[in-house]
Tab-separated table of C-alpha atoms in Angstrom:
chain	number	residue	atom	x	y	z
A	1	MET	CA	35.788	16.819	61.065
A	2	LYS	CA	36.472	19.853	63.229
A	3	SER	CA	38.113	17.685	65.899
A	4	LEU	CA	40.394	16.193	63.236
A	5	GLN	CA	41.342	19.631	61.977
A	6	ARG	CA	42.043	20.766	65.541
A	7	PHE	CA	44.207	17.680	66.109
A	8	GLU	CA	46.176	18.288	62.907
A	9	ARG	CA	46.623	21.950	63.800
A	10	TYR	CA	48.540	21.013	66.947
A	11	ALA	CA	49.967	17.638	65.942
A	12	TYR	CA	51.906	18.790	62.870
A	13	PRO	CA	53.860	21.555	64.642
A	14	LEU	CA	54.538	19.192	67.564
A	15	VAL	CA	55.881	16.441	65.310
A	16	THR	CA	58.003	18.959	63.393
A	17	SER	CA	59.437	20.306	66.649
A	18	VAL	CA	60.289	16.803	67.886
A	19	ILE	CA	62.048	16.004	64.604
A	20	ILE	CA	64.095	19.213	64.796
A	21	ILE	CA	65.099	18.450	68.407
A	22	ILE	CA	66.156	14.920	67.439
A	23	ILE	CA	68.269	16.241	64.548
A	24	TRP	CA	69.760	18.869	66.855
A	25	ASP	CA	70.602	16.213	69.470
A	26	ILE	CA	72.247	13.966	66.886
A	27	ALA	CA	74.225	16.859	65.394
A	28	SER	CA	75.415	18.002	68.830
A	29	GLY	CA	77.082	14.612	69.306
A	30	HIS	CA	79.399	15.338	66.370
A	31	TYR	CA	80.625	18.701	67.644
A	32	PRO	CA	82.288	19.918	70.847
A	33	ALA	CA	79.814	20.918	73.551
A	34	ASP	CA	81.094	24.501	73.552
A	35	LEU	CA	80.417	24.770	69.809
A	36	LEU	CA	76.959	23.175	69.608
A	37	PRO	CA	75.326	22.505	72.989
A	38	SER	CA	72.874	19.612	73.161
A	39	PRO	CA	69.162	20.140	73.818
A	40	MET	CA	69.565	18.628	77.289
A	41	SER	CA	72.361	21.054	78.213
A	42	VAL	CA	70.138	23.952	77.137
A	43	VAL	CA	67.251	22.611	79.254
A	44	LEU	CA	69.567	22.229	82.265
A	45	THR	CA	70.839	25.767	81.716
A	46	LEU	CA	67.282	27.101	81.684
A	47	LYS	CA	66.573	25.193	84.898
A	48	ASP	CA	69.713	26.620	86.505
A	49	LEU	CA	68.892	30.196	85.446
A	50	LEU	CA	65.331	29.741	86.676
A	51	GLY	CA	66.550	28.501	90.046
A	52	LYS	CA	68.895	31.456	90.457
A	53	GLY	CA	66.132	33.915	89.588
A	54	THR	CA	68.136	35.312	86.670
A	55	LEU	CA	65.717	34.067	84.038
A	56	PRO	CA	62.470	35.540	85.447
A	57	GLU	CA	64.252	38.829	86.072
A	58	ASN	CA	65.540	39.103	82.497
A	59	ILE	CA	62.209	38.031	81.004
A	60	GLY	CA	60.360	40.534	83.175
A	61	ILE	CA	62.575	43.489	82.269
A	62	SER	CA	62.410	42.630	78.549
A	63	LEU	CA	58.603	42.456	78.640
A	64	TYR	CA	58.463	45.716	80.582
A	65	ARG	CA	60.619	47.518	78.014
A	66	PHE	CA	58.679	45.996	75.134
A	67	PHE	CA	55.190	46.836	76.389
A	68	ALA	CA	56.230	50.353	77.375
A	69	GLY	CA	57.507	51.073	73.859
A	70	TYR	CA	54.845	49.109	71.975
A	71	LEU	CA	51.834	50.477	73.831
A	72	ALA	CA	53.196	54.020	73.587
A	73	ALA	CA	53.565	53.525	69.822
A	74	ALA	CA	50.002	52.188	69.527
A	75	ALA	CA	48.594	54.998	71.683
A	76	THR	CA	50.296	57.536	69.411
A	77	ALA	CA	50.037	55.940	65.969
A	78	LEU	CA	46.384	54.835	66.112
A	79	PRO	CA	44.904	58.316	66.756
A	80	LEU	CA	47.282	59.886	64.241
A	81	GLY	CA	46.386	57.234	61.677
A	82	LEU	CA	42.684	57.890	62.165
A	83	LEU	CA	43.285	61.629	61.842
A	84	PHE	CA	45.405	61.309	58.703
A	85	GLY	CA	43.000	58.792	57.190
A	86	ARG	CA	39.944	60.961	57.755
A	87	TYR	CA	41.495	64.239	56.603
A	88	SER	CA	43.426	63.819	53.369
A	89	ARG	CA	44.908	67.311	53.355
A	90	ILE	CA	46.592	66.728	56.692
A	91	TRP	CA	47.914	63.401	55.396
A	92	PHE	CA	49.242	65.041	52.230
A	93	ALA	CA	51.172	67.479	54.430
A	94	PHE	CA	52.754	64.774	56.594
A	95	ASP	CA	53.104	61.924	54.086
A	96	PRO	CA	56.530	63.040	52.724
A	97	ILE	CA	57.916	63.287	56.262
A	98	VAL	CA	56.556	59.859	57.189
A	99	GLN	CA	57.952	58.295	54.016
A	100	LEU	CA	61.331	59.923	54.710
A	101	LEU	CA	61.568	58.606	58.273
A	102	ARG	CA	59.927	55.203	57.782
A	103	PRO	CA	62.846	53.388	56.059
A	104	ILE	CA	65.396	54.470	58.675
A	105	SER	CA	66.340	51.584	60.955
A	106	PRO	CA	65.580	52.269	64.624
A	107	ILE	CA	69.170	51.294	65.425
A	108	ALA	CA	70.412	54.165	63.252
A	109	TRP	CA	68.855	56.494	65.819
A	110	LEU	CA	70.737	54.864	68.705
A	111	PRO	CA	73.565	57.462	69.026
A	112	LEU	CA	71.016	60.277	69.211
A	113	ILE	CA	68.711	58.285	71.488
A	114	VAL	CA	71.542	57.696	73.968
A	115	LEU	CA	72.541	61.363	73.721
A	116	TRP	CA	68.986	62.565	74.370
A	117	PHE	CA	67.750	59.948	76.847
A	118	GLY	CA	70.930	58.647	78.464
A	119	ILE	CA	71.439	54.959	79.241
A	120	GLY	CA	69.117	52.468	80.885
A	121	ASN	CA	65.608	51.318	80.028
A	122	LEU	CA	64.404	54.409	78.184
A	123	PRO	CA	66.636	54.144	75.061
A	124	THR	CA	65.487	50.553	74.483
A	125	MET	CA	61.854	51.611	74.905
A	126	VAL	CA	62.358	54.394	72.366
A	127	ILE	CA	63.841	51.906	69.884
A	128	VAL	CA	60.776	49.671	70.306
A	129	PHE	CA	58.542	52.725	69.906
A	130	ILE	CA	60.164	53.683	66.589
A	131	ALA	CA	60.055	50.093	65.308
A	132	ALA	CA	56.341	49.734	66.115
A	133	PHE	CA	55.128	53.233	65.287
A	134	PHE	CA	55.280	53.268	61.490
A	135	PRO	CA	53.606	49.888	60.773
A	136	ILE	CA	50.675	50.869	63.003
A	137	LEU	CA	50.427	54.378	61.575
A	138	LEU	CA	50.531	53.369	57.905
A	139	SER	CA	48.159	50.423	58.303
A	140	THR	CA	45.662	52.648	60.119
A	141	VAL	CA	45.819	55.336	57.431
A	142	ALA	CA	45.333	52.714	54.713
A	143	ALA	CA	42.493	51.094	56.672
A	144	VAL	CA	40.569	54.358	57.021
A	145	HIS	CA	41.085	55.129	53.330
A	146	HIS	CA	39.497	51.760	52.451
A	147	VAL	CA	36.289	52.365	54.411
A	148	ASP	CA	33.378	52.450	51.959
A	149	ARG	CA	32.328	56.089	51.554
A	150	LEU	CA	28.727	54.967	51.099
A	151	TYR	CA	28.526	53.966	54.775
A	152	ILE	CA	29.795	57.383	55.840
A	153	ASP	CA	27.426	59.248	53.521
A	154	VAL	CA	24.431	57.262	54.774
A	155	ALA	CA	25.462	57.927	58.380
A	156	ARG	CA	25.661	61.652	57.689
A	157	ASN	CA	22.221	61.586	56.084
A	158	PHE	CA	20.884	60.081	59.313
A	159	GLY	CA	22.449	62.924	61.276
A	160	LEU	CA	25.359	61.114	62.920
A	161	THR	CA	28.129	63.356	64.203
A	162	GLU	CA	31.757	62.960	63.116
A	163	ARG	CA	32.530	61.386	66.479
A	164	ALA	CA	29.718	58.861	66.071
A	165	ILE	CA	30.789	58.070	62.507
A	166	LEU	CA	34.326	57.471	63.739
A	167	SER	CA	33.345	55.198	66.626
A	168	LYS	CA	30.468	53.302	64.970
A	169	ILE	CA	31.644	53.005	61.361
A	170	VAL	CA	35.249	53.974	60.669
A	171	ILE	CA	36.982	52.195	63.552
A	172	PRO	CA	35.018	48.899	63.321
A	173	ALA	CA	35.409	48.783	59.524
A	174	SER	CA	39.124	49.614	59.784
A	175	PHE	CA	39.875	47.245	62.638
A	176	PRO	CA	41.004	44.155	60.648
A	177	TYR	CA	43.582	46.221	58.757
A	178	MET	CA	44.647	48.080	61.892
A	179	ILE	CA	45.231	44.849	63.793
A	180	THR	CA	47.358	43.565	60.917
A	181	GLY	CA	49.578	46.599	61.329
A	182	MET	CA	49.738	45.957	65.064
A	183	GLN	CA	50.811	42.364	64.405
A	184	ILE	CA	53.588	43.572	62.107
A	185	ALA	CA	54.559	46.197	64.667
A	186	LEU	CA	54.635	43.577	67.405
A	187	GLY	CA	57.138	41.480	65.471
A	188	SER	CA	59.233	44.472	64.502
A	189	GLY	CA	59.206	45.897	68.026
A	190	TRP	CA	60.163	42.553	69.568
A	191	VAL	CA	63.086	42.117	67.161
A	192	PHE	CA	64.466	45.576	67.815
A	193	LEU	CA	63.943	45.199	71.564
A	194	VAL	CA	66.446	42.349	71.500
A	195	VAL	CA	68.843	44.328	69.316
A	196	GLY	CA	68.608	47.298	71.658
A	197	GLU	CA	69.301	45.079	74.672
A	198	MET	CA	72.350	43.647	72.940
A	199	LEU	CA	73.817	47.117	72.483
A	200	GLY	CA	73.085	49.312	75.444
A	201	VAL	CA	71.905	47.615	78.666
A	202	ASN	CA	73.065	45.000	81.169
A	203	SER	CA	69.821	43.061	81.587
A	204	GLY	CA	67.146	41.434	79.469
A	205	LEU	CA	67.061	38.573	76.986
A	206	GLY	CA	69.202	40.408	74.439
A	207	TYR	CA	71.827	41.021	77.098
A	208	MET	CA	71.750	37.296	77.974
A	209	ILE	CA	72.911	36.538	74.430
A	210	ILE	CA	75.833	38.971	74.633
A	211	ASP	CA	76.761	37.872	78.157
A	212	GLY	CA	76.650	34.208	77.136
A	213	ARG	CA	78.832	34.894	74.113
A	214	ASN	CA	81.378	36.856	76.146
A	215	SER	CA	81.615	34.062	78.732
A	216	LEU	CA	81.687	31.370	75.997
A	217	ARG	CA	78.523	29.785	77.408
A	218	TYR	CA	76.719	29.080	74.169
A	219	GLU	CA	74.064	27.020	75.909
A	220	VAL	CA	72.962	30.331	77.471
A	221	VAL	CA	72.959	31.940	74.022
A	222	ILE	CA	70.742	29.206	72.572
A	223	ALA	CA	68.476	29.246	75.624
A	224	ALA	CA	67.977	33.007	75.262
A	225	ILE	CA	67.307	32.661	71.527
A	226	LEU	CA	64.654	29.999	72.139
A	227	LEU	CA	63.052	32.110	74.863
A	228	ILE	CA	62.928	35.115	72.544
A	229	GLY	CA	61.204	33.034	69.879
A	230	GLY	CA	58.804	31.428	72.349
A	231	LEU	CA	57.787	34.694	73.970
A	232	GLY	CA	57.372	36.315	70.561
A	233	LEU	CA	55.023	33.491	69.580
A	234	ILE	CA	53.011	33.902	72.792
A	235	LEU	CA	52.705	37.656	72.235
A	236	SER	CA	51.564	37.143	68.644
A	237	LYS	CA	48.966	34.520	69.584
A	238	SER	CA	47.723	36.722	72.427
A	239	LEU	CA	47.132	39.572	70.004
A	240	GLU	CA	45.293	37.187	67.663
A	241	LEU	CA	43.047	36.175	70.564
A	242	ILE	CA	42.284	39.820	71.340
A	243	GLU	CA	41.548	40.385	67.655
A	244	LYS	CA	39.013	37.546	67.567
A	245	LYS	CA	37.251	38.768	70.700
A	246	VAL	CA	36.959	42.314	69.345
A	247	GLN	CA	35.749	41.058	65.954
A	248	ILE	CA	33.032	39.004	67.632
A	249	ARG	CA	31.960	41.974	69.719
A	250	TRP	CA	31.807	44.341	66.740
A	251	GLY	CA	30.614	41.784	64.206
A	252	VAL	CA	33.635	42.515	62.037
A	253	HIS	CA	35.270	39.958	59.765
A	254	ASN	CA	37.692	40.181	56.830
A	255	GLY	CA	37.518	43.935	56.587
A	256	THR	CA	33.742	44.259	56.573
A	257	ALA	CA	31.502	45.750	59.214
């Protein structure tokens, strides 16, 4: 039964992908190649870019910018979320500011980001940071608020320090909700990475889209789009794998410790 479920889990997406490629190939035969490139032309373009070294370089710089911004956001938002979640008065003081800044698109900050940080990698990293920061922060605050107070009270009765309560109870119990916020932040950060690269740099996957459009090479545009989607999927699945390993280690599942 499990082997059948595992087969279906991979077979259905594979069949769906093959059907989409077939439809795409048929449709490309009814349009000019410069309007709708065929799947084969996109594959050949990827092979050409790989051979020239352009593709690995652009993928590498995009991943570098993304991880720099995303990990900085996680390293900042997780401790702040734990602090705000544990101490309600501090959260009450900062909540209006967070709610004011949260709905602002990271791209709206771009003129100020360029003014403050110049051009190059750093502005794109800052955009990723902003896009990832708020989902992680708010999910962490909500996660800590949902920890059963009974566990904390019992721990205090046994003489556990605040640090021990945080590390042994609050963080493990909050982890499933925190990782959900990190998944959302990953998607948001990846999207805005591409947007940032389309606006202010001359390298990366987002830049490949703009460069392909400007040179009327739409097979490059489609290749970059597919790479962005594929890498985003790999990043998301990698985070899910980390989540499962941590849950097994801590004995955490579905928000319970």
